[in-house]
Coordinates of C-alpha atoms in Angstrom, one line a residue:
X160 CA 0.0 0.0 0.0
X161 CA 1.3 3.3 -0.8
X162 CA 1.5 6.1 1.3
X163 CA -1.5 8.4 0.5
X164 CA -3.3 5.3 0.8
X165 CA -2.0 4.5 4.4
X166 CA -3.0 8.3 5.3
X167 CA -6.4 8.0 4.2
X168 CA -6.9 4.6 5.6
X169 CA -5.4 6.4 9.2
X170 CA -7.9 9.0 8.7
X171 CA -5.3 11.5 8.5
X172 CA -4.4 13.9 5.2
X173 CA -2.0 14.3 2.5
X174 CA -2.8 17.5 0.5
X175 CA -3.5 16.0 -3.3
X176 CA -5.3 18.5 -5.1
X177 CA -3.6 21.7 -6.2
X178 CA -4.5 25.3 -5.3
X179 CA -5.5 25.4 -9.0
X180 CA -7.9 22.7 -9.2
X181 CA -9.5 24.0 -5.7
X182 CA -9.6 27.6 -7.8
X183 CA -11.1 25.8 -10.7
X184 CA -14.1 24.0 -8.1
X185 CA -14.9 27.3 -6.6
X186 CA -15.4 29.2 -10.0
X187 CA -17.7 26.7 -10.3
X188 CA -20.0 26.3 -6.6
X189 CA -18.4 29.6 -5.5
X190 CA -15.6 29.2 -2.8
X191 CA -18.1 29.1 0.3
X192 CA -19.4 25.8 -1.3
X193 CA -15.6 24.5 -1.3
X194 CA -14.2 23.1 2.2
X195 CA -10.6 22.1 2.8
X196 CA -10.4 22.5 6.4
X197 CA -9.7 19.3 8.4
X198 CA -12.7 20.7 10.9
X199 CA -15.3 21.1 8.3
X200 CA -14.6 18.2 6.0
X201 CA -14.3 15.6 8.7
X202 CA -17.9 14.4 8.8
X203 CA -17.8 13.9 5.5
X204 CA -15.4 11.0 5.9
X205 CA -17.2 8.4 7.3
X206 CA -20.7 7.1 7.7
X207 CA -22.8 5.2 10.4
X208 CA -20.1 2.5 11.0
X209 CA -17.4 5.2 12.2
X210 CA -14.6 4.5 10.2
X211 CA -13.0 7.8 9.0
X212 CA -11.3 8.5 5.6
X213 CA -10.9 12.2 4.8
X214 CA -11.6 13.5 1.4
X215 CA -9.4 16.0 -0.2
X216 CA -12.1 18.8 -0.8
X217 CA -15.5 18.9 -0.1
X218 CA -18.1 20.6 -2.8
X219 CA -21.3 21.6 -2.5
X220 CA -23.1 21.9 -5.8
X221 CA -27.0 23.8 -6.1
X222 CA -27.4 22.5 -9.7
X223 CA -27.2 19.7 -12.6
X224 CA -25.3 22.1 -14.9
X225 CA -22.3 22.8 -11.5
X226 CA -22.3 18.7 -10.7
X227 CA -21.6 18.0 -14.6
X228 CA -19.1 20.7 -14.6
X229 CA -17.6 18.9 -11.3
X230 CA -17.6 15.8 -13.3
X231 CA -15.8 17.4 -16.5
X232 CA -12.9 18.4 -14.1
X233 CA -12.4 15.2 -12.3
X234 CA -12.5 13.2 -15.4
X235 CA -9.9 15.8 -17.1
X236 CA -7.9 15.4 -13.7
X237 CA -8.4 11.9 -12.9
X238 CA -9.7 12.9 -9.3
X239 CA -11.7 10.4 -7.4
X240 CA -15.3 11.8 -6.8
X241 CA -17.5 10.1 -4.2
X242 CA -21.2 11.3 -4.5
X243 CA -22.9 11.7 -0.6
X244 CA -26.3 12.3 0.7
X245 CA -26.6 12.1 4.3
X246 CA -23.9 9.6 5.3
X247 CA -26.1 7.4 7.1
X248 CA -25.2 4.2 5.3
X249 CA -23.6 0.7 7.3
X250 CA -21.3 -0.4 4.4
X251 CA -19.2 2.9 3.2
X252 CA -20.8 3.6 0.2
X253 CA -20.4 7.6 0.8
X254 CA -17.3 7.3 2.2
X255 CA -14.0 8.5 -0.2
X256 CA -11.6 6.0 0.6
X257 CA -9.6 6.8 -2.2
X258 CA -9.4 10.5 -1.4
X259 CA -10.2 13.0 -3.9
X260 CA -13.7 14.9 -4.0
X261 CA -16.1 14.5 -2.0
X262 CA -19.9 15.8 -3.8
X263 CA -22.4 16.9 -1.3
X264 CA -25.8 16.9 -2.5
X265 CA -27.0 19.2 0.4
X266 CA -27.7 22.0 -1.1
X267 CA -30.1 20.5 -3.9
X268 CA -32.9 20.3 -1.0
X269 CA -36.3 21.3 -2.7
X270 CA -39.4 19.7 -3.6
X271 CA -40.3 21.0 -6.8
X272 CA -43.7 19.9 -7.0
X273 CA -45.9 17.8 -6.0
X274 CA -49.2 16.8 -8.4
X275 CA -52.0 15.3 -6.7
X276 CA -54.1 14.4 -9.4
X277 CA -51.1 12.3 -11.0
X278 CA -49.8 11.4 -7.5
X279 CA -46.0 12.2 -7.8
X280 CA -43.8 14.5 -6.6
X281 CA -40.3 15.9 -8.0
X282 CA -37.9 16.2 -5.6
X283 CA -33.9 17.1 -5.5
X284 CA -31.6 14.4 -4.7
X285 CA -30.6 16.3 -0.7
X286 CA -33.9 16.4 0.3
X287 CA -34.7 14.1 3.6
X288 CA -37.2 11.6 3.5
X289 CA -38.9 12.3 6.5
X290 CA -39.2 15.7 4.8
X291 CA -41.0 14.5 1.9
X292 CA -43.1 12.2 4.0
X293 CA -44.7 15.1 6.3
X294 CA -45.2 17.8 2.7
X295 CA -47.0 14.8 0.9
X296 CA -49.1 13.6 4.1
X297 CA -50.4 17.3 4.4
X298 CA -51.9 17.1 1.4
X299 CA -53.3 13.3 1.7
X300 CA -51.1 11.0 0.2
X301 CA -48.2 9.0 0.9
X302 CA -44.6 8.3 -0.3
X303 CA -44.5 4.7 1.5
X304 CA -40.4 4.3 1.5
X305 CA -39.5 4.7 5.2
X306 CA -35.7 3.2 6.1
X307 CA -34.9 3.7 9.7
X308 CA -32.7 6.3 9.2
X309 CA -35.4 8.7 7.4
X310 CA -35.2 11.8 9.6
X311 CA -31.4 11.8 8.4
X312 CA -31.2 10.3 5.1
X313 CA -31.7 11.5 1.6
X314 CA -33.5 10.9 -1.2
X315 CA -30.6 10.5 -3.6
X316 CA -29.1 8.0 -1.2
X317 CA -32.3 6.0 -0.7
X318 CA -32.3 5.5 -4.4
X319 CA -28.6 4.7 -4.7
X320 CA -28.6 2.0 -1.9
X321 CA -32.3 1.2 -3.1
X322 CA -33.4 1.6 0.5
X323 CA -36.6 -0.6 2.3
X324 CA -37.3 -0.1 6.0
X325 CA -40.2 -1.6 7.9
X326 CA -42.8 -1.2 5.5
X327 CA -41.7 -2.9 2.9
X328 CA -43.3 -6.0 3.0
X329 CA -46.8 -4.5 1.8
X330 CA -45.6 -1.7 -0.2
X331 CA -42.2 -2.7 -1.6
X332 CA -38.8 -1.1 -1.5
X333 CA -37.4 2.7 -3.0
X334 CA -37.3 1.6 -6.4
X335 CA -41.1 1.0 -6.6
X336 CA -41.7 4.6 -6.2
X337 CA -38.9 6.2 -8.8
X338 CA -40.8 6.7 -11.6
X339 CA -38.1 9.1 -13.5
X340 CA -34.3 10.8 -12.8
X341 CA -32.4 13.4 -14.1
X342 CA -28.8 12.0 -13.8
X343 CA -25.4 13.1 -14.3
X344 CA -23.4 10.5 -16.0
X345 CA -20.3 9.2 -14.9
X346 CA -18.7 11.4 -18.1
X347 CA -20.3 14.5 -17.4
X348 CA -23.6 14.6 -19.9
X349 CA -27.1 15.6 -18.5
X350 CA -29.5 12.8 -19.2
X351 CA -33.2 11.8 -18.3
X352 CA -34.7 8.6 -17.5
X353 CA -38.2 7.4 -17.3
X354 CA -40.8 9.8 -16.8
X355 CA -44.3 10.8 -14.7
X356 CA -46.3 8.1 -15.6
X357 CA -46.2 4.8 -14.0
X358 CA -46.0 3.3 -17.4
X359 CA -43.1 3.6 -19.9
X360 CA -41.2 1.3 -21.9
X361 CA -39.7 3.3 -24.2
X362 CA -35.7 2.4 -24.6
X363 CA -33.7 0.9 -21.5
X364 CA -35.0 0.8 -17.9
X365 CA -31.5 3.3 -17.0
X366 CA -34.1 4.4 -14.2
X367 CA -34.1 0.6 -12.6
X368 CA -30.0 0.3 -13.7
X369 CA -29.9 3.4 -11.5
X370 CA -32.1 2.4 -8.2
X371 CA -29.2 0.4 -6.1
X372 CA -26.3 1.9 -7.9
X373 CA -24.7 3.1 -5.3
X374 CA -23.1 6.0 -6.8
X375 CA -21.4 4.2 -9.4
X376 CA -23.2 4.8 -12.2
X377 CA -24.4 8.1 -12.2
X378 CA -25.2 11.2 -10.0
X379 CA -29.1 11.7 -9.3
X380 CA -29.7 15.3 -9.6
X381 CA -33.5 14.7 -9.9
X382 CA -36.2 12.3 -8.8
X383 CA -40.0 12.3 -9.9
X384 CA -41.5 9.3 -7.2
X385 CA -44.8 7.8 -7.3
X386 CA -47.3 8.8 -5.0
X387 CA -50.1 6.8 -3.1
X388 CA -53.4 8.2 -1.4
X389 CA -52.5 8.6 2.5
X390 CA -54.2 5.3 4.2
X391 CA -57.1 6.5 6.3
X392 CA -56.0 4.5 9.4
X393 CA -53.2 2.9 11.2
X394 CA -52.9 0.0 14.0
X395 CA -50.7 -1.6 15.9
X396 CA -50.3 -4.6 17.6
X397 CA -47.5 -6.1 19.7
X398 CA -46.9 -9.4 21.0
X399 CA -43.9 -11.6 23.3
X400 CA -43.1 -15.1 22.6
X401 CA -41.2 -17.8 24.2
X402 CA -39.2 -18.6 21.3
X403 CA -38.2 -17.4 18.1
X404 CA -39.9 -19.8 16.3
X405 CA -43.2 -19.1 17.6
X406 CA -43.1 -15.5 16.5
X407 CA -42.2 -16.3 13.0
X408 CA -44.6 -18.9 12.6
X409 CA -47.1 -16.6 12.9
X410 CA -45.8 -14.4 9.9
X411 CA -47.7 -16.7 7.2
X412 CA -50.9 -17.0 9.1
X413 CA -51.3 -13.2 8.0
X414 CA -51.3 -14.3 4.1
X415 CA -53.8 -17.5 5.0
X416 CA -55.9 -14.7 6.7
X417 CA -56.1 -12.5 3.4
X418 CA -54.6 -10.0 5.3
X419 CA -51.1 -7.9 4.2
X420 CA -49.5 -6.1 7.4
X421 CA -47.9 -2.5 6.8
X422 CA -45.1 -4.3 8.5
X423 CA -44.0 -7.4 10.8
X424 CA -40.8 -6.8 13.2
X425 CA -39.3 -9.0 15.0
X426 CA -36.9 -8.9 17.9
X427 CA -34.7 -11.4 19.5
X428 CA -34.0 -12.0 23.6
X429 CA -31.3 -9.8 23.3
X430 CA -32.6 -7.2 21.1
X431 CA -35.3 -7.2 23.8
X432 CA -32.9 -7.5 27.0
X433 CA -30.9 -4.3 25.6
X434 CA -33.8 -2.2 25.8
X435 CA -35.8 -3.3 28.9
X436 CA -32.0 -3.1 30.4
X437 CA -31.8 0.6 29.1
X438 CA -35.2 2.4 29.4
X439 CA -37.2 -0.4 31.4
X440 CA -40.4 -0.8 28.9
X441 CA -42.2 -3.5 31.5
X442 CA -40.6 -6.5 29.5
X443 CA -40.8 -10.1 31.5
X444 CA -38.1 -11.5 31.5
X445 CA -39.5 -14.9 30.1
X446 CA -39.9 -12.9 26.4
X447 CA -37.8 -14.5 24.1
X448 CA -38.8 -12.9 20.9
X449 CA -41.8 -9.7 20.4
X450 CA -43.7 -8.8 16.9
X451 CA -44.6 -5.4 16.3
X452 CA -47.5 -6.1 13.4
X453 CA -49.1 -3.0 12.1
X454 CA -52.2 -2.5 9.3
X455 CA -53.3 0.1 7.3
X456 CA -56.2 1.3 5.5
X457 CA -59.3 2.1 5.8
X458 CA -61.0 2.8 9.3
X459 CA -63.3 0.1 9.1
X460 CA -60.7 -2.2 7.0
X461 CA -58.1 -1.6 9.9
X462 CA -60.3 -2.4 12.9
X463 CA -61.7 -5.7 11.5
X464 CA -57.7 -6.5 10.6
X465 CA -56.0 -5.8 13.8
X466 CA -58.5 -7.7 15.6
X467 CA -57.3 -10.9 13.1
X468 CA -54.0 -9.9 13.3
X469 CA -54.4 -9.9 17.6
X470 CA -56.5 -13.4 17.7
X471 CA -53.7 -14.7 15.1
X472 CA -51.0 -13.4 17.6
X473 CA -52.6 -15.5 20.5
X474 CA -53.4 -18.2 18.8
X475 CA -49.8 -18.7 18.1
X476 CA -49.0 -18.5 21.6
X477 CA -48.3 -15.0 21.8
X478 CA -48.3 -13.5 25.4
X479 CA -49.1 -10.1 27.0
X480 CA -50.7 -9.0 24.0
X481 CA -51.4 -5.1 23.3
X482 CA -53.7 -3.6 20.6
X483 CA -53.1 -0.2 20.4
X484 CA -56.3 2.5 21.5
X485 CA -55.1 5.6 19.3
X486 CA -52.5 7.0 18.0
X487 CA -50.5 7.9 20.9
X488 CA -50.9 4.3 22.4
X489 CA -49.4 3.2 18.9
X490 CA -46.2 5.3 19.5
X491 CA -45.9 4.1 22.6
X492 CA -45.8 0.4 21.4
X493 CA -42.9 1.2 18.6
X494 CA -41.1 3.4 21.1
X495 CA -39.6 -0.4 22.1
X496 CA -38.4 -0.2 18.2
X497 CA -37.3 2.6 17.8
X498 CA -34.6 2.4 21.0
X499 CA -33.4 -0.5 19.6
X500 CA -30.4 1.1 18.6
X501 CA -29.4 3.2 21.3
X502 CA -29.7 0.5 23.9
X503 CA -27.1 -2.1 22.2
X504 CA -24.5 0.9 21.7
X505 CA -23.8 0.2 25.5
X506 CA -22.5 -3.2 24.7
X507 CA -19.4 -2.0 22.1
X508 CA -17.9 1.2 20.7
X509 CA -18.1 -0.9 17.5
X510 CA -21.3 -2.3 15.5
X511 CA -21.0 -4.5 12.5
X512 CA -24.6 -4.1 11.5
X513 CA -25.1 -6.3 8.7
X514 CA -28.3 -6.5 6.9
X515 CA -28.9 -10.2 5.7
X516 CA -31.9 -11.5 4.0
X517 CA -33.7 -15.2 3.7
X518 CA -36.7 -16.7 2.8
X519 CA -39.0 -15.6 5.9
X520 CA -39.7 -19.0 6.8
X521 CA -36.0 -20.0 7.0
X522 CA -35.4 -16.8 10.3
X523 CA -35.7 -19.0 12.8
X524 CA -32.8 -21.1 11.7
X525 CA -30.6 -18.1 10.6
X526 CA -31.1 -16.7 14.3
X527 CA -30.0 -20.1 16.1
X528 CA -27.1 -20.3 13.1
X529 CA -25.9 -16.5 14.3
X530 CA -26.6 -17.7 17.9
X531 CA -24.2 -20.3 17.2
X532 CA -21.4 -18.2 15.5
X533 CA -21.1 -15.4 18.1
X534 CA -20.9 -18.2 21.2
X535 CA -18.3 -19.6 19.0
X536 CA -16.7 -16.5 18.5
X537 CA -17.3 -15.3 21.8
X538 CA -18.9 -11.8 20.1
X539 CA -22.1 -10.3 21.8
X540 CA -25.0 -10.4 19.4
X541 CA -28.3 -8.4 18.7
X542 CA -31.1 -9.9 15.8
X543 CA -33.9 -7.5 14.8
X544 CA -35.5 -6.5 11.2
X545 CA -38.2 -7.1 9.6
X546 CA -40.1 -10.3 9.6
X547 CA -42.4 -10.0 6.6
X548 CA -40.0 -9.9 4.4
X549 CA -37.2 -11.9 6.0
X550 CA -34.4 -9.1 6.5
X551 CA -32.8 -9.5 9.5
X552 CA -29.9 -7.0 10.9
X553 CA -27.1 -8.8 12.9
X554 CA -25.3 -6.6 15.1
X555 CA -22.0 -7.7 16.2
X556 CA -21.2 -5.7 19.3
X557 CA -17.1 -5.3 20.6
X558 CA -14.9 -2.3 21.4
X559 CA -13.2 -0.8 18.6
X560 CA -9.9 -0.8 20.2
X561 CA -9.8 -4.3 21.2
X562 CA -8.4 -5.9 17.9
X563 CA -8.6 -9.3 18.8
X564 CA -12.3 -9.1 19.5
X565 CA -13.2 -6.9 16.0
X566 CA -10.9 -9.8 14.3
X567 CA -13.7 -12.5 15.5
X568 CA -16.3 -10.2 15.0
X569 CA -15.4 -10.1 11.2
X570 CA -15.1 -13.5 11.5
X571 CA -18.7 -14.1 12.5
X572 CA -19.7 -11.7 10.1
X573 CA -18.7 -14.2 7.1
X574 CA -19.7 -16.8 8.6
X575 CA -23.6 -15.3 9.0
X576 CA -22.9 -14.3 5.1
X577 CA -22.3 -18.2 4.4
X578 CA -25.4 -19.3 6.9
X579 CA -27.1 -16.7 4.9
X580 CA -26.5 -18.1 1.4
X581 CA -27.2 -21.7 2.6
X582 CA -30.5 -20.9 3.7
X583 CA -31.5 -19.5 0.4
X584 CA -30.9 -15.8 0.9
X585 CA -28.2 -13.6 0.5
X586 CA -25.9 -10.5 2.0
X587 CA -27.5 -7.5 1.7
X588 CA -31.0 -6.4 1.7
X589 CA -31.1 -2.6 1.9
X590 CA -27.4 -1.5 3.2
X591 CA -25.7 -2.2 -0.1
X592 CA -22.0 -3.3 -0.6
X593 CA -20.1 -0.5 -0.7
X594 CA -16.1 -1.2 0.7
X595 CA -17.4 -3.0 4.2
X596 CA -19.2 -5.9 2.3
X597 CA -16.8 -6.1 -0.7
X598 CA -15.0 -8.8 0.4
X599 CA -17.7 -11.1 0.4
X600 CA -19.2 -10.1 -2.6
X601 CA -18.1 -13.5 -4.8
X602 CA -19.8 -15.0 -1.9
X603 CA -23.0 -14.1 -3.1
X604 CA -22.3 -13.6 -6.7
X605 CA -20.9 -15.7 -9.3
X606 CA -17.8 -14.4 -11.2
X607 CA -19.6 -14.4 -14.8
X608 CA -21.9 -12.1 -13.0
X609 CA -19.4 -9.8 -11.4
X610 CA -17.6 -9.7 -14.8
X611 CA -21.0 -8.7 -16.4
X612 CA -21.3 -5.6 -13.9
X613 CA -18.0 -4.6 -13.6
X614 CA -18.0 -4.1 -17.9
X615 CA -20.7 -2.0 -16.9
X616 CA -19.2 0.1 -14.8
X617 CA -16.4 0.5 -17.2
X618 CA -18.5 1.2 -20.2
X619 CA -20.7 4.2 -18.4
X620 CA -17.3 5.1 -16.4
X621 CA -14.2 4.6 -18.7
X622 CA -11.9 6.6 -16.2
X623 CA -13.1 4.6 -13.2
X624 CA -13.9 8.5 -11.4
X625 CA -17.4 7.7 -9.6
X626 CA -16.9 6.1 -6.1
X627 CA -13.8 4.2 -6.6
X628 CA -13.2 1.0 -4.6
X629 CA -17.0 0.7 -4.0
X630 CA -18.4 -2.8 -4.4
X631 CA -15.7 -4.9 -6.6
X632 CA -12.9 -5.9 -4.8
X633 CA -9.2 -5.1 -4.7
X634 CA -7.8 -7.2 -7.3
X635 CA -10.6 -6.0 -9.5
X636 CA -9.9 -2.4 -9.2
X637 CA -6.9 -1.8 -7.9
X638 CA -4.7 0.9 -5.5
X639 CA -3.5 2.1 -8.7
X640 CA -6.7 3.2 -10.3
X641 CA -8.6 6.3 -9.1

């Protein structure tokens, strides 16, 4: 490894880019749009996981025509440019660990319009999804897309990393709701891609090629996302279990019962021990697994489904069952959720959360299988996600510093990838690859396949500029390249 390499990887800086190319960036964003300082371009080095590798220069572009002209200049300069939303991705995919330029789509933060009659709204690629949420909910309808991290994320991001969250399994993931883009292309051109209609198959699907991307391909500068009428009502209902088993095998009765939950999460003992340890929620001790199961719909619809949804919940041996009254009591059931990650940060400095996915039906066997792998290891462990659709975040918890401990940690981490695989799922399910999961990606993926994508990436991205060392792994683009 060279030594600008080494630096980055020790978070520290060697200067790269000349005072004339930082002159050239600010002609185009203006110079308070350009940041250099150590200070200010810090938390644009890392993401969620923690670890740090500094970009040379920061920019901050308000338009399609300044991001092309960004592109233009790294491609003439063979700078490594790493596109970034909000930074609150698990695998590194907004992190430059090559250096170079970092984009910022901050400042391209406005909903542009939004058209009730044809229900979608055009949107730039910074604006936060909780953001976009709340302006199309006060005017009745719904953008369904709602990752964990929504209050923080970005719309740009969501559709790079093609992001789910808990209500996926009745409404689908991000790219279900990108209807068209305006991209930047790896070389610099302005293009547009799909449309406003939820129909359109006129040339390639560069809009779907685009959804899960994860920055490779293209820079979104542009969004137009599908639009639903806002469900009348919501419910909630939570019940323990004595086993993991149990809970899941409760997950199918929902389909027998012609019914479709907004979402199904599940939690394991120690998901469950973490919080009642940290904000004492009532929990007995005897829980070995809780559902959260919510519906949607129409007033009537929802009543007559939560009260299914509850007799299902007994019936397969659910205990200390809670229907929610209103919508307060229904916040007060998912609060339990939601300090989820809070409470398990008191078990390690470090969290490998890893986002694997299998056939619903196959959790409880994945869950002993990780159960198994951190005793092994001797790693703490933390299962949650989201039943319906069988995506289930493993959190490895250790101490950052202690090196023997994140050694076995990583260990268990490819060893849930492999239990993964043989259960008929695979790696990632909303986080992406990005460098964390790059590694393992031949795990997943045969190499004809991996061939196939990485001549795509060379064909729309000859100079190997967007997001370098992203996905493929080392001996596929190398320390040499950008």
């Amino acid at each position: 490894m060279n030594a600008q390499a080494q630096s980055r990887r020790d978070g520290t800086r060697e200067r790269v880019l000349r005072s004339e190319t930082l002159d050239r960036l600010a002609q185009i964003v203006g110079p308070e749009s350009v940041l250099t300082e150590e200070g200010e371009i810090a938390v644009y080095g890392k993401d969620a996981l923690g670890e740090t590798h500094l970009p040379d220069a920061v920019v901050r572009p308000r338009t399609a025509q300044e991001v092309a002209a960004i592109v233009h200049l790294a491609n003439e300069l063979l700078i490594p440019l790493t596109v970034r939303g909000g930074g609150v991705g698990y695998t590194g995919g907004a992190v430059p660990i090559r250096g170079g330029i970092v984009l910022s789509t901050e400042r391209m933060n406005s909903i542009k319009e939004i058209n009730f009659d044809d229900l979608y709204a055009v949107v730039e690629p910074g604006v936060r999804t909780y953001e976009l949420q709340q302006a199309v909910e006060a005017q009745g309808l719904f953008y369904p897309p709602d990752p964990s991290s929504l209050r923080d994320s970005f719309i740009g991001g969501n559709i790079a990393e093609n992001a789910g969250g808990p209500r996926s399994v009745k409404y689908g993931v991000t790219k279900h709701y990108v209807l068209g883009l305006e991209v930047v292309t790896p070389t610099g051109d302005i293009i547009r891609a799909g449309g406003r209609t939820t129909k359109n198959v006129v040339g390639f699907d560069l809009v779907g090629l685009m959804c899960g991307s994860e920055g490779l391909l293209g820079i979104i500068t542009e969004a137009t996302l599908r639009l639903l009428p806002l469900p009348e009502a919501t419910q909630t209902v939570r019940a323990l279990f004595r086993s993991m088993h149990e809970a899941c095998a409760c997950v199918p009765q929902f389909v027998r019962a012609r019914i479709v939950p907004t979402a199904i999460e599940v939690m394991d003992r120690h998901a469950i021990r973490a919080v009642e340890e940290a904000f004492s929620f009532g929990i007995p001790r005897q829980a070995e697994a809780l559902l959260l199961v919510s519906v949607d719909g129409s007033r009537a619809e929802v009543e007559r489904e939560a009260q299914i949804v509850e007799q299902i919940l007994i019936a397969g041996g659910g205990f200390d069952v809670q229907r929610a009254k209103d919508k307060a009591d229904e916040d007060r059931l998912w609060e339990v959720r939601r300090a989820l990650s809070p409470a398990i940060m008191r078990y390690g400095t470090l969290k490998l959360n890893n986002d694997v996915v299998v056939p619903r039906s196959r959790i409880p066997e994945l869950i002993a299988r990780v159960e198994e792998i951190a005793r092994r290891q001797r790693i703490f462990v933390v299962n949650f996600g989201h039943a319906g659709d069988g995506n289930i975040h493993v959190n490895f918890m250790c101490d950052r510093e202690d090196t023997d401990a994140v050694r076995r940690a990583r260990e268990a981490v490819r060893a849930t990838f492999a239990a993964a695989i043989e259960l008929g799922g695979t790696i990632s399910a909303e986080h992406g690859i990005g460098y964390t999961k790059a590694p393992y990606l031949d795990m997943a993926l045969s190499a004809e396949t991996i061939e196939t994508m990485m001549r795509l990436k060379k064909a729309l991205d000859p100079n190997l500029i967007l997001n370098p060392g992203k996905v493929f792994v080392a001996r596929q683009q190398t320390q040499e390249g950008p």
